[in-house]
Amino acid sequence: MSDNRIQVEICIGTPCFLMGGQSLIEELEWLPYKYRSKFSFQASHCIDDHCENAPVIKVKDRVFENVTPEKLKNILDQYLTREVL
């Protein structure tokens, strides 16, 4: 069975962790089912050398910098509504 969910990597490298990456991981526990059913979340270390703009996530092949829990939800919503391809 293939997993058709959208892959989301959340950086937990030292800069991202210190700048709030842990709060992004914690936010995953509270995400509604609509997100968990459409996205596959994975912790990662140092995404594409974007440490200076931590915390960082990667959705598909796109990197997002300075991500907060609120911004994380907004990014996921954009993918759910197909505004970001």
C-alpha positions as a Python dict, from the first residue, in 0.01 Angstrom:
ca = {
    (1, 'M'): (0, 0, 0),
    (2, 'S'): (150, 335, -102),
    (3, 'D'): (142, 642, 116),
    (4, 'N'): (-1, 931, -86),
    (5, 'R'): (31, 1181, 196),
    (6, 'I'): (236, 1496, 143),
    (7, 'Q'): (579, 1464, 306),
    (8, 'V'): (664, 1734, 562),
    (9, 'E'): (1009, 1749, 722),
    (10, 'I'): (1054, 1953, 1039),
    (11, 'C'): (1410, 2046, 1126),
    (12, 'I'): (1519, 1964, 1479),
    (13, 'G'): (1885, 2050, 1430),
    (14, 'T'): (2042, 2267, 1700),
    (15, 'P'): (1963, 2611, 1548),
    (16, 'C'): (1604, 2513, 1465),
    (17, 'F'): (1554, 2352, 1805),
    (18, 'L'): (1684, 2662, 1985),
    (19, 'M'): (1473, 2896, 1771),
    (20, 'G'): (1144, 2714, 1831),
    (21, 'G'): (1149, 2398, 1624),
    (22, 'Q'): (1044, 2196, 1926),
    (23, 'S'): (718, 2392, 1941),
    (24, 'L'): (646, 2280, 1585),
    (25, 'I'): (690, 1916, 1686),
    (26, 'E'): (462, 1973, 1986),
    (27, 'E'): (203, 2138, 1761),
    (28, 'L'): (173, 1815, 1561),
    (29, 'E'): (10, 1646, 1861),
    (30, 'W'): (-278, 1893, 1843),
    (31, 'L'): (-335, 1901, 1469),
    (32, 'P'): (-684, 1800, 1358),
    (33, 'Y'): (-731, 1478, 1163),
    (34, 'K'): (-761, 1666, 831),
    (35, 'Y'): (-389, 1743, 856),
    (36, 'R'): (-272, 1408, 988),
    (37, 'S'): (-461, 1223, 715),
    (38, 'K'): (-310, 1430, 432),
    (39, 'F'): (46, 1487, 555),
    (40, 'S'): (327, 1263, 670),
    (41, 'F'): (547, 1435, 930),
    (42, 'Q'): (911, 1353, 991),
    (43, 'A'): (1181, 1509, 1206),
    (44, 'S'): (1497, 1599, 1018),
    (45, 'H'): (1838, 1754, 1083),
    (46, 'C'): (1954, 2062, 892),
    (47, 'I'): (1733, 2110, 590),
    (48, 'D'): (1931, 2248, 295),
    (49, 'D'): (2157, 2482, 499),
    (50, 'H'): (1885, 2727, 609),
    (51, 'C'): (2003, 2741, 971),
    (52, 'E'): (2025, 3121, 977),
    (53, 'N'): (1647, 3141, 928),
    (54, 'A'): (1542, 2875, 1176),
    (55, 'P'): (1308, 2706, 1242),
    (56, 'V'): (1272, 2548, 900),
    (57, 'I'): (1032, 2298, 744),
    (58, 'K'): (1028, 2135, 403),
    (59, 'V'): (702, 2043, 229),
    (60, 'K'): (757, 1834, -82),
    (61, 'D'): (1057, 2016, -232),
    (62, 'R'): (982, 2362, -95),
    (63, 'V'): (1162, 2503, 211),
    (64, 'F'): (988, 2743, 450),
    (65, 'E'): (1191, 2952, 695),
    (66, 'N'): (1114, 3124, 1028),
    (67, 'V'): (819, 2891, 1082),
    (68, 'T'): (597, 2936, 1387),
    (69, 'P'): (315, 2702, 1492),
    (70, 'E'): (63, 2944, 1338),
    (71, 'K'): (263, 2969, 1015),
    (72, 'L'): (288, 2589, 1005),
    (73, 'K'): (-92, 2559, 1000),
    (74, 'N'): (-120, 2829, 733),
    (75, 'I'): (132, 2648, 512),
    (76, 'L'): (-51, 2318, 552),
    (77, 'D'): (-383, 2488, 476),
    (78, 'Q'): (-238, 2625, 152),
    (79, 'Y'): (-143, 2273, 46),
    (80, 'L'): (-484, 2139, 144),
    (81, 'T'): (-655, 2400, -72),
    (82, 'R'): (-401, 2347, -352),
    (83, 'E'): (-287, 2710, -345),
    (84, 'V'): (73, 2588, -329),
    (85, 'L'): (181, 2336, -589),
}
